[in-house]
Structures are given as structure tokens and as C-alpha cells.
Coordinates of C-alpha atoms in Angstrom, one line a residue:
Chain W
M1 CA -23.1 0.0 -11.6
K2 CA -26.8 -0.9 -10.2
P3 CA -28.1 3.1 -8.5
F4 CA -27.3 2.2 -4.7
G5 CA -30.6 2.2 -2.9
I6 CA -32.1 1.6 0.7
V7 CA -30.1 -1.4 2.1
R8 CA -32.6 -3.4 5.1
S9 CA -30.9 -6.5 6.3
I10 CA -29.7 -8.0 9.8
V11 CA -26.2 -7.0 10.3
T12 CA -22.9 -8.9 10.2
P13 CA -21.2 -8.2 13.5
L14 CA -17.3 -9.3 13.2
D15 CA -15.8 -7.6 15.7
R16 CA -12.1 -7.0 15.1
V17 CA -9.6 -4.1 14.8
N18 CA -6.9 -3.6 12.1
I19 CA -9.0 -6.1 9.7
D20 CA -6.1 -6.0 6.3
T21 CA -6.9 -6.5 3.3
D22 CA -4.9 -9.8 3.1
Q23 CA -7.4 -11.1 5.8
I24 CA -10.5 -10.2 3.2
V25 CA -8.9 -11.4 0.6
P26 CA -5.7 -13.9 1.1
K27 CA -2.7 -13.4 -1.3
Q28 CA -3.3 -17.0 -3.1
F29 CA -6.1 -15.6 -4.9
L30 CA -4.9 -12.4 -6.4
K31 CA -3.8 -13.8 -9.0
L32 CA -7.4 -14.6 -10.3
I33 CA -8.0 -11.7 -12.9
Q34 CA -12.3 -12.1 -13.3
K35 CA -13.8 -9.4 -11.4
S36 CA -16.3 -11.2 -10.1
G37 CA -16.7 -14.7 -8.2
F38 CA -13.9 -13.0 -4.9
G39 CA -16.7 -13.9 -2.5
Q40 CA -16.1 -17.5 -2.0
Y41 CA -12.6 -16.6 -1.2
L42 CA -13.9 -13.9 1.5
F43 CA -12.0 -14.0 5.1
F44 CA -11.0 -17.5 3.6
D45 CA -8.5 -18.4 6.1
W46 CA -11.0 -16.8 8.9
R47 CA -13.7 -18.9 7.2
Y48 CA -12.0 -22.4 6.6
E49 CA -10.6 -25.3 8.2
T50 CA -6.9 -26.6 6.3
D51 CA -9.7 -29.4 4.9
G52 CA -12.0 -26.3 3.7
K53 CA -15.0 -27.3 5.8
P54 CA -16.5 -24.2 7.6
K55 CA -15.2 -23.2 10.7
K56 CA -18.1 -23.5 13.2
D57 CA -17.1 -20.3 15.2
F58 CA -16.9 -17.8 11.9
V59 CA -19.4 -15.4 11.6
L60 CA -20.0 -15.9 8.0
N61 CA -20.7 -19.1 9.0
D62 CA -23.1 -18.6 11.0
L63 CA -26.7 -19.6 9.1
Q64 CA -28.6 -16.5 10.8
Y65 CA -26.4 -14.1 9.0
K66 CA -26.4 -15.6 5.5
N67 CA -28.3 -12.9 3.7
S68 CA -27.0 -10.1 5.8
K69 CA -26.0 -7.1 3.8
I70 CA -24.2 -4.8 6.1
L71 CA -21.0 -5.9 7.8
L72 CA -19.7 -4.3 11.5
V73 CA -15.9 -4.3 11.9
R74 CA -13.8 -1.8 14.5
D75 CA -11.6 0.3 13.3
N76 CA -8.9 0.9 10.9
F77 CA -10.8 -2.0 8.2
G78 CA -9.1 -2.0 5.0
C79 CA -5.5 -1.4 6.4
G80 CA -2.5 -3.0 3.9
S81 CA -2.4 -4.0 0.9
S82 CA -4.8 -1.8 -1.7
R83 CA -5.9 -4.8 -4.0
E84 CA -8.8 -4.5 -5.0
H85 CA -9.9 -7.3 -4.6
A86 CA -10.6 -7.4 -1.5
V87 CA -14.1 -4.9 -2.5
W88 CA -14.7 -7.1 -4.7
A89 CA -15.4 -10.4 -2.8
L90 CA -17.1 -7.9 0.1
Q91 CA -19.2 -6.8 -2.9
D92 CA -19.5 -10.8 -4.3
Y93 CA -20.1 -12.0 -1.2
G94 CA -23.4 -9.8 -0.9
F95 CA -22.2 -7.2 1.5
Q96 CA -23.2 -3.5 0.6
V97 CA -22.4 -1.7 3.5
I98 CA -20.0 -1.5 5.6
V99 CA -20.2 0.2 9.1
S100 CA -16.5 1.3 11.0
T101 CA -15.1 3.7 13.0
S102 CA -12.4 4.1 10.8
F103 CA -11.3 3.3 7.7
A104 CA -7.9 2.7 5.2
D105 CA -7.7 5.1 2.9
I106 CA -7.5 3.3 0.0
F107 CA -9.9 0.3 0.8
Y108 CA -12.8 3.3 1.8
S109 CA -12.5 5.1 -2.3
N110 CA -12.0 1.9 -4.2
C111 CA -15.0 0.4 -2.4
F112 CA -17.1 3.7 -4.1
K113 CA -16.0 2.1 -7.2
N114 CA -17.5 -0.8 -7.1
G115 CA -20.8 0.2 -5.8
V116 CA -20.1 -0.5 -1.7
L117 CA -21.4 2.2 0.8
P118 CA -18.2 2.2 4.0
I119 CA -19.8 4.0 6.7
R120 CA -18.2 6.2 9.3
V121 CA -19.7 6.7 12.4
N122 CA -18.7 7.3 16.1
E123 CA -17.6 4.0 18.8
Q124 CA -20.7 5.0 20.1
T125 CA -22.9 4.2 17.5
L126 CA -21.4 1.2 16.4
Q127 CA -21.3 -0.1 19.6
K128 CA -25.5 0.1 19.2
L129 CA -25.1 -1.4 16.3
F130 CA -22.8 -4.6 17.9
S131 CA -25.6 -5.0 20.5
T132 CA -28.5 -5.1 17.9
K133 CA -30.3 -8.8 16.9
S134 CA -33.0 -6.8 14.5
E135 CA -32.8 -5.3 11.0
I136 CA -31.5 -1.9 10.2
E137 CA -32.0 0.4 7.7
V138 CA -29.3 2.3 5.6
D139 CA -30.6 5.2 3.5
L140 CA -28.1 7.2 1.8
E141 CA -30.1 8.9 0.1
R142 CA -31.2 10.8 3.7
Q143 CA -27.7 9.2 5.2
I144 CA -29.3 7.7 8.3
I145 CA -29.3 4.7 9.0
W146 CA -32.7 3.2 11.4
V147 CA -32.0 0.7 14.0
N148 CA -35.5 0.0 16.4
A149 CA -37.5 3.0 15.7
I150 CA -34.3 5.5 16.5
T151 CA -32.3 7.6 13.5
I152 CA -29.0 7.5 13.9
P153 CA -27.8 10.3 10.7
F154 CA -23.8 9.5 8.9
D155 CA -21.6 11.8 7.3
I156 CA -20.2 10.9 3.9
E157 CA -18.8 13.0 1.2
A158 CA -21.3 14.5 -1.7
H159 CA -19.2 13.3 -4.3
W160 CA -19.0 10.1 -3.2
K161 CA -22.9 10.0 -2.3
K162 CA -23.7 10.6 -6.0
V163 CA -21.2 8.3 -7.4
L164 CA -23.4 5.8 -5.3
L165 CA -27.0 6.8 -6.0
E166 CA -27.2 7.4 -9.4
G167 CA -24.6 4.1 -10.0
L168 CA -22.1 6.0 -11.7
D169 CA -18.8 4.6 -12.9
D170 CA -15.6 7.3 -12.7
I171 CA -14.6 6.3 -15.8
A172 CA -17.5 6.0 -18.1
V173 CA -18.5 9.3 -16.6
T174 CA -15.6 11.2 -17.7
L175 CA -15.3 9.5 -20.9
K176 CA -18.6 10.5 -21.8
H177 CA -17.0 14.1 -22.0
E178 CA -14.3 13.0 -24.4
D179 CA -15.2 15.5 -26.9
K180 CA -14.9 18.4 -24.5
I181 CA -11.6 16.7 -22.7
L182 CA -9.9 16.5 -26.3
K183 CA -11.2 20.1 -27.0
Y184 CA -9.6 21.2 -23.8
E185 CA -6.4 19.6 -24.5
K186 CA -6.6 20.9 -28.1
A187 CA -6.7 24.1 -26.3
Q188 CA -4.1 23.3 -23.3
E189 CA -1.4 22.5 -26.1
N190 CA -1.8 25.5 -28.2
S191 CA -1.8 27.6 -24.6
K192 CA 1.7 29.2 -23.8
F193 CA 0.9 28.4 -20.0
R194 CA 0.7 24.8 -20.1
I195 CA 0.6 22.7 -17.6
S196 CA 3.8 19.9 -18.1
Chain V
M1 CA 3.3 28.6 3.8
L2 CA 2.9 25.8 1.6
N3 CA 4.7 22.8 2.3
I4 CA 5.8 20.6 -0.4
T5 CA 3.2 18.2 -1.2
E6 CA 0.9 21.0 -1.2
K7 CA 2.5 23.0 -3.8
I8 CA 3.4 19.5 -5.8
L9 CA -0.3 19.0 -5.7
A10 CA -1.0 22.8 -5.9
R11 CA 1.5 22.9 -9.1
A12 CA -0.1 19.8 -10.7
S13 CA -3.7 20.9 -10.2
G14 CA -3.1 24.0 -12.2
K15 CA -3.7 26.2 -9.2
S16 CA -1.5 29.0 -7.3
K17 CA -2.4 27.8 -3.5
V18 CA -3.9 25.4 -1.9
S19 CA -5.1 24.1 1.2
P20 CA -5.6 21.0 3.3
G21 CA -8.9 19.1 2.5
D22 CA -9.2 20.9 -0.8
V23 CA -10.1 18.5 -3.5
V24 CA -8.1 19.0 -6.9
F25 CA -8.2 17.3 -10.2
V26 CA -3.9 16.2 -10.8
N27 CA -2.3 16.0 -13.8
V28 CA -0.2 12.8 -13.0
D29 CA 3.4 12.3 -13.8
K30 CA 4.3 8.2 -14.1
V31 CA 1.5 5.4 -13.3
M32 CA 2.8 1.9 -12.5
V33 CA 1.2 -1.6 -12.5
H34 CA 2.6 -4.8 -11.2
D35 CA 1.8 -8.4 -12.2
V36 CA -1.0 -7.9 -9.3
S37 CA -2.2 -5.0 -10.4
G38 CA -2.3 -4.9 -13.6
P39 CA -4.5 -7.6 -14.5
G40 CA -6.6 -6.0 -12.3
V41 CA -6.5 -2.3 -14.4
I42 CA -7.2 -5.3 -17.2
A43 CA -10.1 -6.7 -15.5
V44 CA -11.7 -2.9 -15.1
F45 CA -10.6 -1.9 -19.1
E46 CA -12.7 -5.5 -19.7
K47 CA -15.6 -4.7 -17.9
L48 CA -15.8 -1.1 -19.5
R49 CA -15.2 -3.2 -23.0
K50 CA -18.5 -4.9 -21.8
S51 CA -20.2 -1.9 -20.9
G52 CA -19.5 -1.1 -25.2
M53 CA -16.7 1.6 -24.5
K54 CA -14.0 1.5 -26.6
I55 CA -10.2 1.3 -25.3
E56 CA -7.7 1.2 -28.0
K57 CA -5.2 3.5 -26.6
L58 CA -3.9 5.0 -22.9
W59 CA -3.5 8.5 -22.2
D60 CA 0.4 8.2 -22.7
P61 CA 1.8 5.2 -23.2
D62 CA 5.4 7.1 -22.1
K63 CA 4.3 7.8 -18.7
V64 CA 2.8 4.4 -17.9
W65 CA 5.5 1.5 -16.5
V66 CA 5.4 -1.8 -15.3
A67 CA 7.4 -4.2 -13.2
E68 CA 7.0 -7.9 -12.7
D69 CA 7.7 -8.7 -8.8
H70 CA 4.6 -10.3 -6.9
F71 CA 5.0 -13.5 -8.2
V72 CA 8.1 -14.5 -10.4
P73 CA 9.5 -16.4 -10.6
A74 CA 5.9 -17.9 -11.6
A75 CA 4.7 -19.0 -8.5
D76 CA 2.3 -21.5 -10.8
K77 CA 0.4 -21.9 -13.8
I78 CA -2.2 -19.2 -13.3
S79 CA 0.6 -16.4 -12.1
A80 CA 2.6 -17.4 -15.6
Q81 CA -0.3 -17.4 -17.7
N82 CA -0.8 -13.1 -15.6
V83 CA 3.0 -12.7 -16.9
V84 CA 1.5 -12.9 -20.5
L85 CA -1.3 -11.0 -20.1
L86 CA 1.1 -8.2 -18.6
T87 CA 3.0 -9.0 -21.5
N88 CA 0.6 -8.5 -24.0
F89 CA -1.0 -5.4 -22.7
T90 CA 2.7 -3.4 -22.8
K91 CA 2.7 -5.0 -26.5
Q92 CA -1.0 -3.8 -27.0
F93 CA -0.6 -0.3 -25.9
G94 CA 3.3 0.4 -26.7
I95 CA 5.0 0.7 -22.9
K96 CA 8.0 0.5 -23.6
K97 CA 9.3 0.0 -20.1
H98 CA 7.8 -3.1 -18.5
F99 CA 10.9 -4.3 -16.2
K100 CA 11.0 -8.5 -16.9
Y101 CA 11.9 -10.7 -15.2
G102 CA 15.1 -13.0 -16.5
M103 CA 15.8 -10.1 -19.1
G104 CA 18.4 -7.2 -17.4
Q105 CA 17.1 -5.2 -15.1
Y106 CA 13.6 -6.3 -13.0
G107 CA 12.9 -5.7 -9.5
I108 CA 10.2 -4.9 -7.0
C109 CA 8.0 -1.7 -8.4
H110 CA 9.1 0.5 -5.2
T111 CA 13.1 -0.4 -5.7
L112 CA 12.9 0.4 -9.3
S113 CA 11.0 3.7 -8.8
H114 CA 14.2 4.9 -7.3
E115 CA 17.5 2.3 -8.7
E116 CA 16.3 3.7 -12.4
A117 CA 15.1 7.3 -11.1
M118 CA 11.2 6.1 -13.2
V119 CA 10.2 9.0 -10.5
L120 CA 11.7 12.3 -10.4
P121 CA 11.0 15.4 -7.7
G122 CA 8.8 17.3 -7.6
E123 CA 6.3 15.0 -9.6
V124 CA 2.9 13.3 -9.4
Y125 CA 3.3 9.1 -9.2
V126 CA 0.6 7.0 -8.7
G127 CA 1.1 3.2 -8.7
G128 CA -1.1 -0.4 -8.0
D129 CA 0.2 -0.9 -4.5
S130 CA -0.1 0.4 -1.4
H131 CA 4.2 0.9 -1.3
T132 CA 3.8 3.4 -3.3
N133 CA 4.5 5.7 -0.9
T134 CA 8.2 4.7 -1.1
T135 CA 9.0 7.0 -3.5
G136 CA 7.9 10.0 -2.0
A137 CA 11.9 10.1 -0.5
L138 CA 13.0 11.3 -4.3
G139 CA 10.9 14.6 -3.4
A140 CA 7.8 13.4 -5.1
F141 CA 4.2 13.2 -4.3
A142 CA 3.7 9.1 -4.5
A143 CA 0.3 7.4 -3.2
G144 CA -1.0 3.7 -4.1
L145 CA -4.3 3.4 -5.9
G146 CA -6.8 0.7 -6.0
H147 CA -7.5 -0.9 -9.7
T148 CA -10.1 1.5 -10.2
D149 CA -8.4 4.3 -9.8
V150 CA -5.5 3.1 -11.9
A151 CA -7.6 2.6 -14.8
Y152 CA -8.5 6.1 -14.4
V153 CA -4.9 7.3 -14.4
M154 CA -3.8 5.4 -17.5
L155 CA -7.1 6.6 -19.5
N156 CA -7.1 10.0 -18.6
G157 CA -3.4 11.0 -17.3
K158 CA -5.0 13.1 -14.4
I159 CA -6.5 12.0 -10.8
W160 CA -8.4 13.3 -8.0
F161 CA -6.9 14.1 -4.6
K162 CA -8.0 15.8 -1.3
I163 CA -5.0 17.5 -0.3
P164 CA -4.2 15.9 2.6
E165 CA -2.9 17.5 6.3
T166 CA 0.7 16.9 6.6
L167 CA 2.8 15.7 10.0
Y168 CA 6.6 16.7 10.0
F169 CA 8.7 14.2 11.6
K170 CA 11.5 16.5 12.9
L171 CA 14.9 13.9 13.4
N172 CA 17.9 15.7 15.4
G173 CA 21.2 14.5 15.0
K174 CA 22.9 11.7 13.4
L175 CA 21.6 8.2 14.1
P176 CA 23.8 5.8 16.6
D177 CA 25.7 3.0 15.0
Y178 CA 23.5 -0.3 15.0
V179 CA 20.4 1.7 14.4
M180 CA 18.5 2.1 11.1
A181 CA 16.2 3.9 9.5
K182 CA 14.1 1.0 9.9
D183 CA 14.1 1.4 13.9
F184 CA 13.1 5.4 13.6
I185 CA 10.3 4.2 11.4
L186 CA 9.0 1.1 13.8
K187 CA 9.3 4.1 16.4
I188 CA 7.2 6.3 15.2
I189 CA 4.4 3.5 13.9
G190 CA 4.4 2.3 17.7
D191 CA 4.0 6.0 18.9
I192 CA 1.7 6.7 16.7
G193 CA -0.6 3.5 15.7
T194 CA -1.1 1.8 12.7
D195 CA -3.7 4.4 11.6
G196 CA -1.6 7.2 13.5
A197 CA -1.7 9.0 10.0
A198 CA -4.7 8.4 8.0
Y199 CA -5.0 10.4 5.2
N200 CA -2.4 12.5 6.1
T201 CA 1.3 12.8 4.8
M202 CA 4.0 12.2 6.7
Q203 CA 6.6 14.2 5.9
F204 CA 10.7 13.9 7.3
G205 CA 13.4 16.3 8.1
G206 CA 15.3 17.5 10.5
T207 CA 19.5 17.0 10.2
G208 CA 19.0 13.5 11.0
I209 CA 17.8 13.2 7.8
S210 CA 20.2 15.3 6.3
E211 CA 22.8 13.4 7.4
M212 CA 20.9 10.2 6.0
S213 CA 21.7 8.3 2.4
V214 CA 18.7 8.1 0.2
E215 CA 18.4 4.4 1.0
E216 CA 18.2 5.0 4.2
R217 CA 15.4 7.5 3.5
L218 CA 12.9 5.2 1.7
T219 CA 12.5 2.8 4.5
L220 CA 10.8 5.8 5.9
T221 CA 8.5 6.8 3.2
N222 CA 7.9 3.1 2.7
M223 CA 6.6 2.8 6.3
S224 CA 4.7 5.7 6.2
T225 CA 1.8 3.3 4.5
E226 CA 2.1 1.3 7.7
A227 CA 1.0 3.9 9.7
G228 CA -1.6 4.6 7.2
A229 CA -0.2 7.5 5.3
K230 CA -1.8 8.8 2.2
S231 CA 1.9 9.8 1.0
G232 CA 5.0 10.0 3.0
I233 CA 7.7 12.7 1.8
I234 CA 11.5 14.3 2.0
E235 CA 12.4 17.7 0.5
P236 CA 15.5 17.4 -1.9
D237 CA 18.5 18.2 -1.4
Q238 CA 22.2 17.6 -2.2
K239 CA 22.5 13.0 -1.5
L240 CA 19.6 12.8 -3.5
R241 CA 20.5 15.3 -6.3
D242 CA 23.5 12.5 -6.6
Y243 CA 21.7 9.9 -6.3
L244 CA 19.3 10.5 -9.4
A245 CA 22.8 12.0 -11.7
A246 CA 24.3 8.7 -11.1
R247 CA 21.5 7.2 -12.3
G248 CA 21.3 9.8 -15.5
A249 CA 18.7 11.7 -14.1
T250 CA 19.6 15.8 -13.5
K251 CA 16.4 17.2 -15.2
Y252 CA 13.5 18.1 -13.2
N253 CA 12.0 20.3 -11.3
E254 CA 12.4 20.5 -7.7
V255 CA 9.9 21.8 -5.5
H256 CA 10.4 22.8 -1.6
G257 CA 7.8 24.1 0.7
D258 CA 8.3 27.5 1.8
A259 CA 10.1 28.5 4.8
D260 CA 6.8 29.3 6.5
A261 CA 4.9 26.0 5.8
Q262 CA 2.1 24.8 7.5
Y263 CA 1.7 21.6 9.6
K264 CA -0.8 20.0 11.4
K265 CA 1.5 18.4 13.8
V266 CA 5.6 18.4 14.7
Y267 CA 6.4 15.4 16.1
E268 CA 10.5 15.6 17.1
Y269 CA 13.0 12.6 18.1
E270 CA 16.8 12.8 19.2
A271 CA 18.5 10.5 17.1
S272 CA 20.7 9.9 19.7
E273 CA 18.3 7.8 21.7
L274 CA 16.7 5.9 19.2
E275 CA 17.8 2.5 19.9
P276 CA 17.2 -1.3 17.9
I277 CA 13.8 -1.5 17.5
V278 CA 11.2 -4.4 17.0
A279 CA 7.5 -4.5 15.7
K280 CA 5.7 -8.0 17.3
P281 CA 3.2 -9.7 15.7
F282 CA 0.8 -9.3 14.6
S283 CA 1.2 -5.3 13.6
P284 CA 3.8 -2.8 12.8
E285 CA 2.6 -0.9 15.5
N286 CA 3.8 -3.4 18.1
T287 CA 6.8 -2.0 19.0
V288 CA 9.5 -2.8 21.8
V289 CA 13.5 -2.1 21.8
A290 CA 15.0 -6.0 20.8
R291 CA 17.0 -6.3 23.4
E292 CA 13.3 -7.5 25.5
L293 CA 13.2 -10.1 22.8
S294 CA 16.2 -11.4 23.3
S295 CA 14.6 -15.1 24.7
I296 CA 12.3 -15.4 21.5
D297 CA 13.3 -18.5 19.6
L298 CA 13.2 -18.1 16.0
D299 CA 13.0 -20.6 12.4
K300 CA 14.1 -18.3 9.8
A301 CA 15.4 -14.7 8.5
Y302 CA 14.4 -13.0 6.0
I303 CA 16.1 -10.4 4.4
G304 CA 14.0 -9.1 1.3
S305 CA 11.5 -6.6 -0.1
C306 CA 11.4 -2.9 -0.8
T307 CA 12.0 -2.4 2.3
G308 CA 14.5 -4.3 3.6
A309 CA 17.0 -5.4 0.4
K310 CA 18.2 -2.2 -0.7
L311 CA 22.2 -2.5 -1.5
E312 CA 23.1 -0.6 2.3
D313 CA 20.1 -3.0 4.1
L314 CA 22.6 -5.5 2.2
R315 CA 26.1 -4.2 3.5
A316 CA 24.6 -4.3 6.8
V317 CA 23.8 -7.3 6.7
A318 CA 27.0 -8.5 5.1
K319 CA 28.8 -6.5 8.4
I320 CA 27.0 -8.5 10.9
L321 CA 27.4 -11.9 8.9
K322 CA 31.3 -11.9 7.7
G323 CA 32.7 -14.5 9.2
R324 CA 29.8 -15.7 11.4
T325 CA 27.6 -18.3 10.4
V326 CA 24.1 -18.7 10.4
K327 CA 22.1 -20.9 13.1
I328 CA 18.3 -20.5 11.3
R329 CA 17.3 -20.8 7.6
T330 CA 17.9 -17.5 6.4
E331 CA 17.2 -16.0 2.8
I332 CA 18.6 -12.6 1.5
L333 CA 16.3 -11.6 -2.0
P334 CA 18.5 -8.3 -3.0
A335 CA 15.1 -5.9 -4.4
A336 CA 16.2 -5.8 -7.5
I337 CA 19.1 -6.8 -10.1
S338 CA 20.9 -4.4 -10.4
I339 CA 21.1 -4.9 -6.2
F340 CA 22.2 -8.0 -7.3
R341 CA 24.8 -7.5 -9.1
K342 CA 27.0 -4.8 -7.2
A343 CA 26.2 -7.3 -3.9
M344 CA 27.8 -9.5 -6.3
D345 CA 30.3 -7.0 -7.6
E346 CA 31.6 -6.0 -3.6
G347 CA 31.7 -9.2 -2.8
L348 CA 28.6 -9.1 0.0
L349 CA 27.2 -12.8 -2.2
K350 CA 30.8 -14.8 -1.0
I351 CA 29.8 -13.4 2.8
F352 CA 26.6 -14.8 2.5
M353 CA 27.1 -17.5 0.8
D354 CA 29.8 -18.3 3.3
A355 CA 27.9 -17.5 6.0
G356 CA 25.2 -20.5 4.9
V357 CA 22.1 -18.3 3.5
V358 CA 20.1 -19.0 0.6
V359 CA 20.5 -16.5 -2.1
G360 CA 17.6 -15.9 -4.0
P361 CA 16.0 -14.0 -6.9
P362 CA 14.7 -10.4 -6.6
T363 CA 10.6 -11.1 -5.7
C364 CA 8.0 -9.6 -3.4
G365 CA 6.7 -13.6 -2.7
A366 CA 7.5 -14.6 0.5
C367 CA 6.8 -11.3 1.9
C368 CA 3.7 -11.3 1.0
G369 CA 3.5 -15.0 1.9
A370 CA 2.9 -15.5 -2.1
H371 CA 5.1 -18.1 -2.6
M372 CA 9.4 -18.3 -2.5
G373 CA 9.9 -19.9 1.2
V374 CA 6.7 -19.3 3.4
L375 CA 5.9 -19.8 6.6
A376 CA 4.7 -23.2 8.1
K377 CA 1.9 -23.3 11.0
D378 CA 3.8 -21.7 14.4
E379 CA 7.3 -21.0 12.3
V380 CA 8.5 -17.9 14.2
C381 CA 10.0 -15.1 11.6
I382 CA 12.4 -12.2 12.0
S383 CA 12.0 -10.0 8.5
T384 CA 12.9 -6.8 7.4
T385 CA 9.8 -6.5 5.7
N386 CA 7.0 -4.3 6.8
R387 CA 3.8 -6.2 7.5
N388 CA 3.3 -8.5 9.9
F389 CA 0.0 -9.3 10.1
P390 CA -1.5 -12.9 10.3
G391 CA -0.6 -15.0 8.0
R392 CA 1.1 -12.1 6.3
M393 CA 4.8 -15.0 5.1
G394 CA 2.6 -18.0 5.4
H395 CA 0.3 -20.0 7.4
I396 CA -1.8 -18.2 9.2
E397 CA -1.1 -19.4 12.9
S398 CA 3.1 -18.2 11.7
K399 CA 4.3 -15.3 13.5
T400 CA 6.7 -12.4 11.8
Y401 CA 8.7 -10.1 13.6
L402 CA 9.9 -7.0 11.7
A403 CA 13.5 -5.0 12.3
S404 CA 16.0 -3.9 11.0
P405 CA 18.8 -5.3 8.7
L406 CA 21.3 -5.2 11.3
V407 CA 18.5 -6.8 13.6
T408 CA 17.8 -9.8 11.6
A409 CA 21.0 -10.3 10.8
A410 CA 22.0 -10.8 14.2
S411 CA 19.1 -13.0 14.8
A412 CA 20.5 -15.2 12.3
V413 CA 23.7 -15.8 14.2
T414 CA 21.9 -17.0 17.1
G415 CA 18.7 -17.9 16.6
K416 CA 17.2 -16.0 18.9
I417 CA 15.8 -12.1 18.1
T418 CA 19.3 -10.2 19.0
D419 CA 20.7 -7.0 19.5
P420 CA 23.6 -6.4 16.9
R421 CA 25.4 -4.7 19.8
D422 CA 25.0 -7.7 22.1
L423 CA 26.4 -10.1 19.1
K424 CA 29.7 -11.4 20.6

């Protein structure tokens, strides 16, 4: 994964609570197994009429948000099915940051595996972001959101911050240490204190 | 001091004590993928291969098992291809436990986890599906993961967990007639909300749980997911031991919480006060008592899924349907072939067919709105399943009401949402 840099963009306001992963990527696209290209299915049923035409009143179809990299949503975003396709779609579409008051657990973790930064903020901050029309800046290194010359700090677990900033891939990182792991496991096998 | 979840995770991470909030690296005992998360994991492997990593073997193929459930019978060419992909995957890595559609026992992964005793008390079990929580009713730590995390476990046999805090739901007394575990869990979700247990474990206990069968308990842990829980769990007892023994599993290391175990919060419910409950569209927290919805006209009744198509669910449905006929389109899909067979041996299938119901093969198909009987625009369904988000069971403008097998069957008979106690 690419190291996560400063993200500067206008925000896409999607003013809904409890958006579940089936709204993010409907089930009919789960059969597809490539990791890329899911962006076209993002919020599919909200985004398109049954005849395939874009729905005029849906925020993603509003041209002013076309190049937005930051998605604003309400409470409990990403609930429901654990499908990682949801994050693949958001990332492929171009969203690098998602801001909400809360995220569903598995979705939250899936974000970091795919280089997407989910930021939890309080209700007041979220409201402020929903009402801004100008570009905002998200600086993960300094853990701040910069909006209209105001800096708003946010919390993030140190481990996840490191993963994103360094563009680390969980699996790749561990396998780099394969020698040490194998040595350790060998030692465990010979130990009567083996944990099974 | 420690509750069952803390004890399991302490043991699996080689520690004598853990506290909520600690991050531990735990040894996983079993990992599962199905025909959606499996191809997802394969995609992650492909990406790693492209980046130059060699992936020739899994950590332990005997601890990995595979189910075909979401898109079987193959919904279309792509899903047929995914099953081939999954088959090649299990062959390549020497995974022996692959429950294949059309070859004896198969079914919904969470149902197989208990029907086949794939997971045992005290174990750490992870799966590529959010309802992996179900299996916690076997006294195991069971949690769902995304594809990347599952891929990681398959290669390393370990995963990070933050020790969750536990919410304890205590049920006092035996559930009254016509009230099922489904009503209890819907009541809880209505009370605490769909994120009421976010990153917490939901533990169920009390005399009401001791009285409850293992299959009913599985409904509680299954739907802990709908309250946002990391996991759901119930301590092992003699009922569980008997259940597992009937499935050939007698050797395992049970874990029990200490007498002075700590919980974040304890919720108490009196069983005698519970009633049949229904969750209205479009959220499992949108609950009311079934009687308040008696004017709602229905197009379909669905009895299926990991939540609502276990053998006892089917027995409950048969109790209502015996000697009656259905007024709306009704489908019953046992959650596994073993359950299908028992339903046949007990004469339940005859009752269903005499009632005019169509009985189908185990699949997640219609529950997740993928295939095998999805809803049209504006259609209204009552269902024994676990989710009723917009479009969950078909068209985005269809509606699903979640209910117990008894309420669903009674509603199938009348064509309106019906409390089974009011059925004439």
C-alpha cells in the first residue's frame, strides 16, 4: 500500500445513519473477485435508476463532489455484512478518508487493511464538517482536520496510524519476519509449555 | 475476576490475565470462509503474489474449513465459477473440510459450525462473515473478520484482538409459551440499538438461558451481530455437552468465567414479561410487539437462514402449520442438509407441503436478497432472518419484518402479521 499523505479535498456529505455494507456495495456484486473496479458499484442502488441512469438527487451524482476524497456520514457507518468489498469500493471510487461519529467494528478494521482512514469525531465536529462547503485538510501525521483555518484534533490508535503512514500491509509485514516466527514456533514445539 | 471471554483470549494469547482494552495476539483454533469471503481471500492472496510473496502453504489446513452457502445453488455463471475457484483452493492447500453443495452434508456456514461441531468450547474461532458470532453459543470466542484479516489468519494462525468489554444479559425464568429466543434478542436490540454493543461482547446467562435449548441460544448469539457486538457468548453447561456429544465431540477444554467475573453492564430481563416481538423495516432495532402490527398485509413469509431455520425453528413452524394452509407465498429452507433430513424423518416436510409451502435447499440466497426468491418492489415479507435493511431481501423498495418462526408461520396462515397466541 502507498504511504498515507495529507488529504485535501471538499467533503461529500452523505447525511444518513446506519448505512450498512449492502447499501455500500449491494450483494449482486459480491460474486466479483477482483479487488479493483468496485468503485463503479459504490452505493449502486442509491446512485442509479433501474434503467442505469444516475439518480439526480443522490450526492455522488452531484458534479461539485466529483473529485472529493473525503466522505462524511452519520452514526454506525458500515454495519451489517462483513464484506470487505465495501471498503474496496470506497477506496476504488476515490475516498481516502471517511468521517463519522461511529463505525461498525469489522468495517473499521477493514479500512486500515486497504489504506482508507476512518476518523471518529464528536457530533459537534461532524455537524461543523457537514456545514462546510470549502476544502478541508486531513493530516494523519499530526492527527488534525483543518477546516476554515480551525484545527480539530482527532484520535487514532497508534498501531493503525503507523500502518497507514508507512503504507504497511499486515500480511507482508509479518511474512518479512517469517524466519523469526519459524524459529519461535520451533522453540515452542520443543517446549513443554506449549500453548495449544 | 475474569469472565469467559477474557479467559479464552488470555489462554489463547499465553497470558494469565487480560483486561478489557488490552491488545493481544491470539492463536486461532479454527477459521472458516464461504463462497463470498473465500474468493475474497483468494483475491487478497493474488495481490500478495503479485507483490512478490510466495504463498505455497497455509498455517494449518486442518484448522481451515469451507462452506458453500451464499450463492448455491449457483445463482449464475459467475457464482458457479466461484465454487470452482473455491474447490481448486481447497485442493491446492489440502483443506479437507469443504462442505460441498450437492454432496451430502452442506448448508449455511454458521449452522454447520454447530451441526457438525466444527468449533468447540474454549476455542478461538474466526470466520469471513459477520454472523460468525453465532458459534459463541458453544462457549467459544467467535468473531467475524474481513477478507484481509482472514487471509492473515490462514497464513499465520494468529490475529490481533483488543479484549472487548462484556455486556451481560441475564434472563430470569423460562420463556412463556409462544415466546422464542428470537423475541428476546429483538427485544434487547430494540432496547440497546444496533450499535448498542459496538466492540463489546454480549454474554447471555441466567436461569432463562439454562432452560433454553442450545439451538435457541444460537439465535441469541447470531443476532448479537445486529447490536454491533464483537462476539456473543454463552457459558457451557450440560445441555451443550449433550448437544456436542450427539455430534461426536466429547474432548475439549471448557472455559468458565470466575465467580466474581467483571462485566461492563448487566441487563436483567424477566422471561414472564416477554412477548412476541417484530422488528419493522428498516432496522432490527425498530421493534414493537407483534400485536401492534396486526393490520400489516404481507406478500411473503420466509423461514430460512442461520437465525431461523434450525430444526427447532422448523418444529415451531410445523406446530403452527399443522392442519392449516398458508395464505401468502411461503418458503421454508432448512439451514443444513442434516436438518432437512431430520425434518423429513420427523414428518415436518409433509406438514409444510400439506400447508402449501415450498420447501427448498439450504442457502443464504433470499435472506441476503441475492437469489432464490427475492422480493419485488413494494413487496412486504415477514422473515425469520436477522436483517431488514433497505433492499436486504430484494428490491430496495421492498420491506422486511423480522420475527420468530412462530410469528412468521402464524402470519403465513393469515396473510397479516399475527401473534401466534391470536391464531384461531
